Coordinates of C-alpha atoms and ligand atoms in Angstrom, one line a residue:
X1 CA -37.2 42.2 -23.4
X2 CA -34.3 40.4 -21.9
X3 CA -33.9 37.3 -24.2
X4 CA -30.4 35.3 -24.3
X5 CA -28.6 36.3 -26.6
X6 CA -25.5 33.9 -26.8
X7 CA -24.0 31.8 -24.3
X8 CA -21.1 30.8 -23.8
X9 CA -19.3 28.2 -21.5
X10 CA -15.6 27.0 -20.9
X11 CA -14.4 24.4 -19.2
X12 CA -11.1 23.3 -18.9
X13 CA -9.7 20.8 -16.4
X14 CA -6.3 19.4 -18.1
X15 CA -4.5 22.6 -17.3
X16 CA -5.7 22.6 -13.5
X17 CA -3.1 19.9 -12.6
X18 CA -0.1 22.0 -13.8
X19 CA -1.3 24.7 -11.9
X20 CA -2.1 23.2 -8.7
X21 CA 1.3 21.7 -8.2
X22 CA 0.7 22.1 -4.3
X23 CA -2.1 19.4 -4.0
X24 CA -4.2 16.8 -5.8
X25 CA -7.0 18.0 -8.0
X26 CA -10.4 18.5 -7.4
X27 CA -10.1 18.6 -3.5
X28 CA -12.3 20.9 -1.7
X29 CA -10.7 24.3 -1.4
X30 CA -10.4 23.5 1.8
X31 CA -7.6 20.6 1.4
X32 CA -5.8 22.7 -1.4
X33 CA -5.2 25.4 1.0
X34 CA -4.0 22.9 3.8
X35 CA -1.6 21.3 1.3
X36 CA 0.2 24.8 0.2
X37 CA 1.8 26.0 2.9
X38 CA 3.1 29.8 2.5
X39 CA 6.2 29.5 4.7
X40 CA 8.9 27.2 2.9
X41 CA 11.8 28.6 1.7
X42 CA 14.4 30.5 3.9
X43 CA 15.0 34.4 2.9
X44 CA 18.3 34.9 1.0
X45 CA 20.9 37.1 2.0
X46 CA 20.0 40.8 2.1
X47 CA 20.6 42.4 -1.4
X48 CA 21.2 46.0 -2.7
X49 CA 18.3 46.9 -4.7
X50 CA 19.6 49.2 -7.4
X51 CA 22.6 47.2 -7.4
X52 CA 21.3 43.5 -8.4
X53 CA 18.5 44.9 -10.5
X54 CA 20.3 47.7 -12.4
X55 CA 23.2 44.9 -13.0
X56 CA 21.2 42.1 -14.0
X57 CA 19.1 44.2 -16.5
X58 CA 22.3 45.7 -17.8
X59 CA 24.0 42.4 -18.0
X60 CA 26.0 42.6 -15.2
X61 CA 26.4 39.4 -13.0
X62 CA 25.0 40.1 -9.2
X63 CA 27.5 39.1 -6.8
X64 CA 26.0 36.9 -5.4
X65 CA 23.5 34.4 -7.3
X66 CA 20.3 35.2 -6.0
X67 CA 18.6 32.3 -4.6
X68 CA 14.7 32.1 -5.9
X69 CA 12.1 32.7 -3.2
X70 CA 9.6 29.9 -3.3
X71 CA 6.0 30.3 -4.2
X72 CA 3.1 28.7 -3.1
X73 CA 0.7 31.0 -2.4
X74 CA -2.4 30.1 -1.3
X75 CA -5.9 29.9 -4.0
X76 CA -8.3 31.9 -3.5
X77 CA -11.5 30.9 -1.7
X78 CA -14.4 30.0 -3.8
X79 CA -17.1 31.3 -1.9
X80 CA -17.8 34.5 -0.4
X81 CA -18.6 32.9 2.9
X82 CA -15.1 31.1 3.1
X83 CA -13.4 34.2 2.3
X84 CA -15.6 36.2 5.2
X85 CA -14.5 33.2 7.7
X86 CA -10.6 33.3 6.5
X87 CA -10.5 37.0 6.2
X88 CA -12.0 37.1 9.9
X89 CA -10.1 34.8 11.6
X90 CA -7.5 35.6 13.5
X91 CA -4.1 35.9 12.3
X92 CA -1.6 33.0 12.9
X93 CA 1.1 34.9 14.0
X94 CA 4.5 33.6 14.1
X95 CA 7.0 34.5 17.0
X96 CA 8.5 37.5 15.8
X97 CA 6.0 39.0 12.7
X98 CA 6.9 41.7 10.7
X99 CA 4.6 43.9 8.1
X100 CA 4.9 45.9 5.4
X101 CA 2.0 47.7 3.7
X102 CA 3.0 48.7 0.2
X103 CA 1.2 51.2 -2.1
X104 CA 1.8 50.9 -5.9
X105 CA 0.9 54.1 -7.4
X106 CA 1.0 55.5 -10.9
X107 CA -0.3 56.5 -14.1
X108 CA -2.9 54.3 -15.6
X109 CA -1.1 51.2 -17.6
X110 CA 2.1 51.7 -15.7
X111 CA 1.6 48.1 -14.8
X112 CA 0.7 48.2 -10.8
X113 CA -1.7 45.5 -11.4
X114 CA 0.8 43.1 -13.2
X115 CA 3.2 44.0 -10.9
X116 CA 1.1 43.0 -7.6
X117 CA -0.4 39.9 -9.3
X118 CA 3.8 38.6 -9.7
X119 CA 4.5 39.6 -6.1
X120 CA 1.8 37.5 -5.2
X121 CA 2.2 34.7 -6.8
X122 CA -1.4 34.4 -8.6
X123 CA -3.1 36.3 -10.8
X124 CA -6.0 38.0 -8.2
X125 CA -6.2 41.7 -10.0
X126 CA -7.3 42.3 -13.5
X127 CA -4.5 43.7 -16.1
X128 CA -5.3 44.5 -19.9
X129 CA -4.4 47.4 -22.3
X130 CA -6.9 50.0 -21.4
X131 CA -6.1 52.2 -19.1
X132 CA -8.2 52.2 -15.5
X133 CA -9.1 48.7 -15.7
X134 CA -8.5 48.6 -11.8
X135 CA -11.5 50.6 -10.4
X136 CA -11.0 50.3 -6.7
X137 CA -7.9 50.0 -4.2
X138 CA -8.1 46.4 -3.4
X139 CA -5.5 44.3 -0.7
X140 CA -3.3 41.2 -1.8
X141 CA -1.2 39.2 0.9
X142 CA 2.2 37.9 0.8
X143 CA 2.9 35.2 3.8
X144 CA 6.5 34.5 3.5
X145 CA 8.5 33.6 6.5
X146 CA 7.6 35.4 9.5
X147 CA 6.8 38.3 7.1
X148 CA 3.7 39.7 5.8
X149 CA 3.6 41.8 3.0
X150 CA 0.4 43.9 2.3
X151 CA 0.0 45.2 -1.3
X152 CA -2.7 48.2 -2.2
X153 CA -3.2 47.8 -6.0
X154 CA -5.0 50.7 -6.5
X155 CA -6.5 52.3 -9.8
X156 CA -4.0 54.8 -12.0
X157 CA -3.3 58.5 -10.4
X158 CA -5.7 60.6 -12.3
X159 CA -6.6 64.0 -12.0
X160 CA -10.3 65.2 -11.3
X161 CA -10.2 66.6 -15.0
X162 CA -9.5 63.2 -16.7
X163 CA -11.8 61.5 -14.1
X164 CA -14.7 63.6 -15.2
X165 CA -13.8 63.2 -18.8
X166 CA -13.8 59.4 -18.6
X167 CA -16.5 59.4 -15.9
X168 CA -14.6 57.5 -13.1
X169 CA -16.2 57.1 -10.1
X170 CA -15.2 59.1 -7.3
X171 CA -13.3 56.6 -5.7
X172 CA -10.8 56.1 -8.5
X173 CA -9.8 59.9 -7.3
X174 CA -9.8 59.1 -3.4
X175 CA -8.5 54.9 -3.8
X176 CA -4.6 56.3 -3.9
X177 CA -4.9 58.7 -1.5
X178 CA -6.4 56.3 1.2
X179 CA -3.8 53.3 -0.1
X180 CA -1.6 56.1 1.2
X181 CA -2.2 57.1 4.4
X182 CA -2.2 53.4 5.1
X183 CA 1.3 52.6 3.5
X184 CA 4.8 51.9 5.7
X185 CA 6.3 52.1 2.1
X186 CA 5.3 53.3 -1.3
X187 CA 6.2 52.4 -4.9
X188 CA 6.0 54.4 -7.8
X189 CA 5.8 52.7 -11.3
X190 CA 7.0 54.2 -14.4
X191 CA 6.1 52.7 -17.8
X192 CA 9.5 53.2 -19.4
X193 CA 8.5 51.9 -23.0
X194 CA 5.9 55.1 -23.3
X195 CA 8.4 57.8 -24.7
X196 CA 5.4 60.5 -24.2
X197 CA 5.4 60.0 -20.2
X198 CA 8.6 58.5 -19.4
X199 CA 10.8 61.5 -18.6
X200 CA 9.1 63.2 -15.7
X201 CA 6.6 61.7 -13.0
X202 CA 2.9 63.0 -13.2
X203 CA 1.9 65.9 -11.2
X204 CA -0.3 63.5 -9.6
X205 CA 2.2 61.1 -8.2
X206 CA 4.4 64.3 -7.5
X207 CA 1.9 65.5 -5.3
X208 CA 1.0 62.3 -3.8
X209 CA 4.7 62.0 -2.8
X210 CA 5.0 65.8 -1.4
X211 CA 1.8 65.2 0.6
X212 CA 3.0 61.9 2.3
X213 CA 7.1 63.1 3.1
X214 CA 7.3 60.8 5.7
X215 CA 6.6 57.4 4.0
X216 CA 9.9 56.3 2.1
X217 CA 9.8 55.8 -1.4
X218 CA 10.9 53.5 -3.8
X219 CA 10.6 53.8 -7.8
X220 CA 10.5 50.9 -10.2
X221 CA 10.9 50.9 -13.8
X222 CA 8.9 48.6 -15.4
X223 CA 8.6 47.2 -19.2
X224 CA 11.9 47.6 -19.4
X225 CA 11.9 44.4 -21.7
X226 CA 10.4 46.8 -24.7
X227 CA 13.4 49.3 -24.3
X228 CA 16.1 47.8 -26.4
X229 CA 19.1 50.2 -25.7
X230 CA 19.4 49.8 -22.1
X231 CA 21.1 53.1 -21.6
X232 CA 17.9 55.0 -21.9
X233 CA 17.0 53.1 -18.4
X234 CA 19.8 55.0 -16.5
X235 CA 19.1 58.6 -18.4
X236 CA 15.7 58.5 -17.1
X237 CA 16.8 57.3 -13.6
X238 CA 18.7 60.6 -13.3
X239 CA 15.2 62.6 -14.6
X240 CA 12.8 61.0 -12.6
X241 CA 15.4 61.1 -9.1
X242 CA 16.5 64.9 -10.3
X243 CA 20.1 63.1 -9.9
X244 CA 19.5 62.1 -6.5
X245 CA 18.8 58.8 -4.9
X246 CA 18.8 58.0 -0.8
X247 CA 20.5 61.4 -0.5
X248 CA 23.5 60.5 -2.8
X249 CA 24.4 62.2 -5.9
X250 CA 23.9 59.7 -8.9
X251 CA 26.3 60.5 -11.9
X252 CA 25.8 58.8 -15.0
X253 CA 28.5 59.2 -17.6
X254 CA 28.7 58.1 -21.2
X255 CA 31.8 58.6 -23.1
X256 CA 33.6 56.7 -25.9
X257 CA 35.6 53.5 -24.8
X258 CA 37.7 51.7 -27.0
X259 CA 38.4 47.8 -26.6
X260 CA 39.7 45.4 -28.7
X261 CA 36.3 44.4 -29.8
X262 CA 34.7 47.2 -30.5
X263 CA 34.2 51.5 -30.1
X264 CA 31.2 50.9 -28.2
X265 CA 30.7 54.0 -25.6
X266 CA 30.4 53.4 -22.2
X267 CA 27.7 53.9 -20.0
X268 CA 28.3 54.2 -16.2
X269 CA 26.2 55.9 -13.3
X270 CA 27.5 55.8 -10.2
X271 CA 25.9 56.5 -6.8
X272 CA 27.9 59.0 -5.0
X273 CA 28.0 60.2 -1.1
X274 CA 27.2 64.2 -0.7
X275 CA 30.7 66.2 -1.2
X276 CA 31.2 66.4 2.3
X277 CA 31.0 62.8 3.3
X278 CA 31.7 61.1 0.2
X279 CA 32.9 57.3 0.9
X280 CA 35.5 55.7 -1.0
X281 CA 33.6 53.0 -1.8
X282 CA 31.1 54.5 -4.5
X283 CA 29.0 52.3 -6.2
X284 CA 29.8 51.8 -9.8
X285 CA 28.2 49.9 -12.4
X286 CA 29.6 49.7 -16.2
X287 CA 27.9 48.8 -19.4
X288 CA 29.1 48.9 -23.0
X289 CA 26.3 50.5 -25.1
X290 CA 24.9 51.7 -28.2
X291 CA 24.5 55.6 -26.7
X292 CA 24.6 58.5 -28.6
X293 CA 27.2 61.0 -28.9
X294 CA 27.8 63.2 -26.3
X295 CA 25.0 62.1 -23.6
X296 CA 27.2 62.9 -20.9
X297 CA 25.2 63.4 -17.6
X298 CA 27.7 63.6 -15.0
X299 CA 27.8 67.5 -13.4
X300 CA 29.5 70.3 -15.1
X301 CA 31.2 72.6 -13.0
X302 CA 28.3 75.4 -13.1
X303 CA 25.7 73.0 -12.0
X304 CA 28.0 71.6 -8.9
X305 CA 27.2 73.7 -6.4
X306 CA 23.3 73.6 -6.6
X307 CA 23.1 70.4 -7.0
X308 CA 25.6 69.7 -3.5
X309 CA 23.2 72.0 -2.0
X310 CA 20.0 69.6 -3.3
X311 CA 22.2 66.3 -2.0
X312 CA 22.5 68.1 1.1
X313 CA 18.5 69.1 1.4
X314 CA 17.7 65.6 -0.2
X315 CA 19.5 64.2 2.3
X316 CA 17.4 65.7 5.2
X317 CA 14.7 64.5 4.1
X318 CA 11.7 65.8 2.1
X319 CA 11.0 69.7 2.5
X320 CA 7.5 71.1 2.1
X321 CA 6.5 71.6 -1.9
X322 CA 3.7 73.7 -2.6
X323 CA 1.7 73.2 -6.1
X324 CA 3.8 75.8 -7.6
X325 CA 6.9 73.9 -6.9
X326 CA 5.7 70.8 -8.2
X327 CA 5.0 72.1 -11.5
X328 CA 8.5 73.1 -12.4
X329 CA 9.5 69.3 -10.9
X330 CA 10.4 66.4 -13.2
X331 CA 11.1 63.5 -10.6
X332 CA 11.6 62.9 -7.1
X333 CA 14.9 63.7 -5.5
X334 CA 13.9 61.9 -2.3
X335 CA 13.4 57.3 -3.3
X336 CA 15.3 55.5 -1.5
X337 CA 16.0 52.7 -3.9
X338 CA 15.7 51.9 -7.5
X339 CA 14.5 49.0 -9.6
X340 CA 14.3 48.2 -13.0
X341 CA 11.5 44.8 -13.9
X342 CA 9.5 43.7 -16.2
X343 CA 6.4 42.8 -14.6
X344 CA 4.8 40.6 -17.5
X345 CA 7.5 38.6 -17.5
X346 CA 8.7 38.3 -13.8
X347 CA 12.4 39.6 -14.5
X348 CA 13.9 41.2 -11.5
X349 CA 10.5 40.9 -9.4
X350 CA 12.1 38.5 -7.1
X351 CA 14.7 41.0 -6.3
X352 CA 12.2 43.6 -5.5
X353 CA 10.2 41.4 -3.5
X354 CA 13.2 39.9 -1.4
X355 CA 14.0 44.0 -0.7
X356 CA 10.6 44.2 0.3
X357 CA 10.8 41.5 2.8
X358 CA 13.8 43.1 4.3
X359 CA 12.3 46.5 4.4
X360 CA 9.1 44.4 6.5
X361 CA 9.1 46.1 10.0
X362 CA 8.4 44.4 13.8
X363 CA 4.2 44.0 13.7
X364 CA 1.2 42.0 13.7
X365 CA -0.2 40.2 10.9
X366 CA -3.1 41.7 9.7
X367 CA -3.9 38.6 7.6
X368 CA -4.2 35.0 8.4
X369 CA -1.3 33.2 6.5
X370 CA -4.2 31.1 4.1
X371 CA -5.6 35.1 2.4
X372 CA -4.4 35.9 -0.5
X373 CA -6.4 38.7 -1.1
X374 CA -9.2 41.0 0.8
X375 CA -11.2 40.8 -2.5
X376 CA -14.2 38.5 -2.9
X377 CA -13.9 35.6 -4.4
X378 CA -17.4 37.2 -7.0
X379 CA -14.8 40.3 -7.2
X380 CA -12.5 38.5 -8.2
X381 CA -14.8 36.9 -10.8
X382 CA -16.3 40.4 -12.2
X383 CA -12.9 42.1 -12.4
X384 CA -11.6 38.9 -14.7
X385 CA -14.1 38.7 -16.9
X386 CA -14.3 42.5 -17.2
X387 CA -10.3 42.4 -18.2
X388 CA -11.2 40.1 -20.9
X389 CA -14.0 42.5 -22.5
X390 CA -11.7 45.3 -22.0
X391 CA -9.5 43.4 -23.7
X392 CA -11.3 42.1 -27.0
X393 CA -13.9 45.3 -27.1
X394 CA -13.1 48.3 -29.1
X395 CA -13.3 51.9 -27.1
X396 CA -16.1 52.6 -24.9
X397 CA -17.8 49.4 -25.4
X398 CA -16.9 47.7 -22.6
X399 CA -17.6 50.4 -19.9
X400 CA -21.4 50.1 -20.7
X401 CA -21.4 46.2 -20.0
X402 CA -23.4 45.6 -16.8
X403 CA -22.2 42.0 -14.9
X404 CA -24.7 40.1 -13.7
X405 CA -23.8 37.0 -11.6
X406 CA -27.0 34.4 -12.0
X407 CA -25.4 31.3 -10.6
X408 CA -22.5 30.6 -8.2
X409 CA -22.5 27.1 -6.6
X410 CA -20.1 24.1 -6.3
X411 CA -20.8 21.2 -8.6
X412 CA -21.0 17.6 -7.4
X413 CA -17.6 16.9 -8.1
X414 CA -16.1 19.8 -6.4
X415 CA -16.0 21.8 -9.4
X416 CA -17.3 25.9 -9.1
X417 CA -20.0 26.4 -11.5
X418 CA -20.8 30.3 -12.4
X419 CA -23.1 31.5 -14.9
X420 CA -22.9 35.5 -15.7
X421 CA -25.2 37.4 -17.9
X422 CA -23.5 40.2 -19.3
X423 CA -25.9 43.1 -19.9
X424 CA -25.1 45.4 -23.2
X425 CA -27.4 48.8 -24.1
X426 CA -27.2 48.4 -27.7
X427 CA -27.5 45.5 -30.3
X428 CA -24.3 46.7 -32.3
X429 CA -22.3 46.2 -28.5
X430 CA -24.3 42.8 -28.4
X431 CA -23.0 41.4 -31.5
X432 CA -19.2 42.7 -31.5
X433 CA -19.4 41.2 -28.2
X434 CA -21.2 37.6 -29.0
X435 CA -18.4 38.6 -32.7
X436 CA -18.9 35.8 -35.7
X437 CA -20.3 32.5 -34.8
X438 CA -19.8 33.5 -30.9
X439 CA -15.5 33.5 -30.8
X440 CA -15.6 36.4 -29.0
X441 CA -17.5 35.6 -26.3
X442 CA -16.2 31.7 -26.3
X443 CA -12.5 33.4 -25.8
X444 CA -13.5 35.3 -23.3
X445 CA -15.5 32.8 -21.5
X446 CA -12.1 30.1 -22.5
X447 CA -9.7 33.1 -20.7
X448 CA -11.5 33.5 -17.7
X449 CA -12.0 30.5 -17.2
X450 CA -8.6 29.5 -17.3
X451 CA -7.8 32.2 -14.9
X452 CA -10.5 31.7 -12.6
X453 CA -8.9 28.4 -12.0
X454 CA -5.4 29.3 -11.2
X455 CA -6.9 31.6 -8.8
X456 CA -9.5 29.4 -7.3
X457 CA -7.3 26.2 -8.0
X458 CA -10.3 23.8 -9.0
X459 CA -11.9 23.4 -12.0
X460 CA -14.2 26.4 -12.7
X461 CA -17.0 25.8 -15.5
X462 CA -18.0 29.5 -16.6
X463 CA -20.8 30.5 -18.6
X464 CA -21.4 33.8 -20.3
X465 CA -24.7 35.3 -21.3
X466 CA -25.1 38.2 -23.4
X467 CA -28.5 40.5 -23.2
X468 CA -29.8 43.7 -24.3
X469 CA -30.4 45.7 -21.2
X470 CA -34.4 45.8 -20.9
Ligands
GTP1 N1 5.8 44.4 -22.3 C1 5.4 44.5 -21.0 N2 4.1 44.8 -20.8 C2 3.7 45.0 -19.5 C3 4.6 44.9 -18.4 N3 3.9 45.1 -17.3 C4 2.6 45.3 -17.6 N4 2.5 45.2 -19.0 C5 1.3 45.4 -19.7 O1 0.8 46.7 -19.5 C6 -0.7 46.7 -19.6 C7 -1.2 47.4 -18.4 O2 -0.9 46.6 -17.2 P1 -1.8 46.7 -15.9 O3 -1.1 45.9 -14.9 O4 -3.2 46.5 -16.2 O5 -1.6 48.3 -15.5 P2 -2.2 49.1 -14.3 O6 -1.2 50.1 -14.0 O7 -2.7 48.3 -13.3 O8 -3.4 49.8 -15.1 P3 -4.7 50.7 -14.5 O9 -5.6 49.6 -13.9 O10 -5.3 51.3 -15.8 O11 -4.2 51.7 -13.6 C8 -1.1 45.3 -19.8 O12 -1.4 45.0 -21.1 C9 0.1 44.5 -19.3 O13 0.2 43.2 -19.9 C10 6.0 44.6 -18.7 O14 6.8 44.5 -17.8 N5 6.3 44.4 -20.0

């Protein structure tokens, strides 16, 4: 027996016209997209990664002030059969179009999804607290110029142990590896507020990185906002690079400094040539910190000559590592930049973005300037409200809910109308989920809602229906 359980519906319009700033409301889909045009604003001047990020998040003013790249990225299409249409139609290539396809790869909860929704613009992949909320490599497409950026969001790196353990499907094993072999670029994302995985990259992403040498990468330190001595940031840049970054020796130094003000110790890392070339010019960046005695990471005299010889080899480019090699590795001696963000909150993601941009190679398109993402517009849909019962359902709950779309159709007024049952196995699932006088279910149906409109720009009345699987 199959009986409705609860239902629960939101619809919200007043927050649609703050959203979709590009257009009037309540136009087709259609006229929204027409009125947000992806090309506006003209690419700053190029910008050092590590420089501008490391300085800004260590309170250092960038040289120059970085103008903000302009967003109006396009909605989403509402139905399937619009999407089909833009995603098959043929590119409208500029004069001189460049790509870049960028893989975001790391451990589950890093924040790859976060990450791609703020380079894009809109919120298009789900995020929340549990680890492998995204279950399949999916595309998202940043029109910019004459540039087209290709972002594979994929699931977190997990080995075929933990995959079994937490029965993932196959894919969530093959989705990086394929994201991969597609890539011109590849970023690795380290959650630096979890003290347990910080320090070293996975074995995973290790041997994701060893098995693709020839596809430069780049690593980004996110949630750096819940690390409050900074100086942590630039110790685990030297673990996670091995002390090597583009083929140049990174030093960091702390010592005591005294100032008028105060005995704070200094914190400094600098980004050296290889002995034999070193430029005068090294790259220097200072902070006063809070760092404990003595954490002086700069090279001793016994370590100087293997780690020349590892410049030297980094600087030739990745060698062949074989799985015994990897497991004695902590980090990558081999990106070619560095970043430090904070996804959530959008700090620094500009500045990765506009390096992205200027990384973007002479190509085709493989997008038409109005897709934001390969996903279907239902996909989109699913993965949303699934974030939301990941979200407000304890353990294992919300892996056993089954999503079942019933209705999907555009109202009178222009307004997409979707009603989803939500199929649970047991009555104890049915009622934390429904929770006390339905507020669970109303939250979620109130959330998804909300972000079912800034991704569909239009006013999206949702209803949620919870039944015990028959
Ligand atoms: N404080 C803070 N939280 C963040 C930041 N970036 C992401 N998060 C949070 O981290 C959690 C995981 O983010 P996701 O983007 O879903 O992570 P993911 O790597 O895509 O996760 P999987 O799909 O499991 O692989 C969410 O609760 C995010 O809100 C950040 O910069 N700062």
């Amino acid at each position: 027996m199959a009986a409705p359980v609860a239902v629960a519906a939101a619809r919200a319009v007043s927050r649609v016209a703050r959203v979709a700033a590009a257009g009037p409301l309540l136009l087709g889909p259609a006229r929204l997209l027409e009125s947000c045009a992806p090309r506006a604003v003209p690419l700053p001047a190029r910008c050092s990664g590590s420089s501008s990020a490391l300085g800004s998040i260590l309170g250092i003013p960038a040289e120059k002030p970085a103008g903000a790249l302009g967003q109006h990225p396009p909605p989403v299409a509402t139905s399937k059969e619009e999407q089909d249409r833009l995603l098959c139609d043929q590119p409208d290539q500029p004069q001189n179009p460049k790509v870049l396809r960028i893989a975001i790869i790391g451990a589950p909860n890093a924040g790859k999804s976060t990450l791609s929704n703020q380079l894009l613009g809109r919120k298009v992949f789900p995020v929340s607290k549990k680890v492998h909320t995204t279950r399949c490599k999916a595309q998202g497409v940043v029109t910019y110029e004459d540039t087209q950026l290709i972002i594979l969001d994929t699931p977190g790196l997990t080995s075929p142990f933990k995959a079994k353990r937490h029965k993932l499907d196959e894919a969530m094993l093959t989705d990086p590896w394929d994201s991969m072999k597609r890539a011109d670029l590849v970023l690795v994302l380290v959650d630096v507020s979890d003290h347990w995985t910080r320090n070293c990259l996975s074995e995973e992403v290790l041997k994701c990185l060893s098995q693709f040498p020839q596809i430069p990468s780049v690593l980004v330190l996110n949630k750096v906002d819940l690390v409050k001595k900074k100086f942590i940031l630039l110790e685990l840049v030297t673990e996670l690079t091995e002390g090597i970054v583009n083929g140049k020796k990174l030093e960091v130094k702390s010592a005591f400094k005294h100032n008028s003000s105060s005995s704070a110790k200094s914190l400094q890392i600098i980004q050296a040539s290889p002995p034999e070339r070193r430029a005068p010019e090294s790259h220097c960046l200072q902070e006063t910190a809070q760092a404990p005695e003595g954490s002086r990471l700069d090279n001793s005299s016994d370590t100087r000559a293997s780690e020349s010889s590892l410049v030297t080899e980094a600087a030739q480019g990745p060698k062949h590592y074989g799985p015994g090699d990897l497991k004695n590795m902590k980090g990558w001696p081999y990106f070619q930049e560095i970043f430090m963000l904070a996804a959530l909150h959008g700090e620094e993601v500009d500045t990765l973005k506009r390096y992205l941009l200027m990384q973007a190679k002479p190509g085709p398109w493989e997008f038409h300037s109005g897709v934001l993402t390969s996903q279907s517009p239902q996909e989109i849909c699913d993965n949303i409200i699934r974030e939301k019962i990941l979200e407000y359902l304890p353990l294992e709950v919300p892996y056993g809910v089954i999503q079942v779309t019933e209705m999907w159709e555009e109202g009178p007024s222009g307004e997409l109308l979707i009603v989803q049952n939500l199929l649970v196995p047991r009555k104890s699932h049915m009622m934390m989920l429904i929770g006390r006088g339905g507020n669970v279910i109303s939250r979620i149906a109130q959330e998804a809602g909300q972000d079912l409109m800034n991704a569909f720009l239009c006013e999206v009345r949702l209803k949620l229906k919870v039944e015990m699987k028959s």
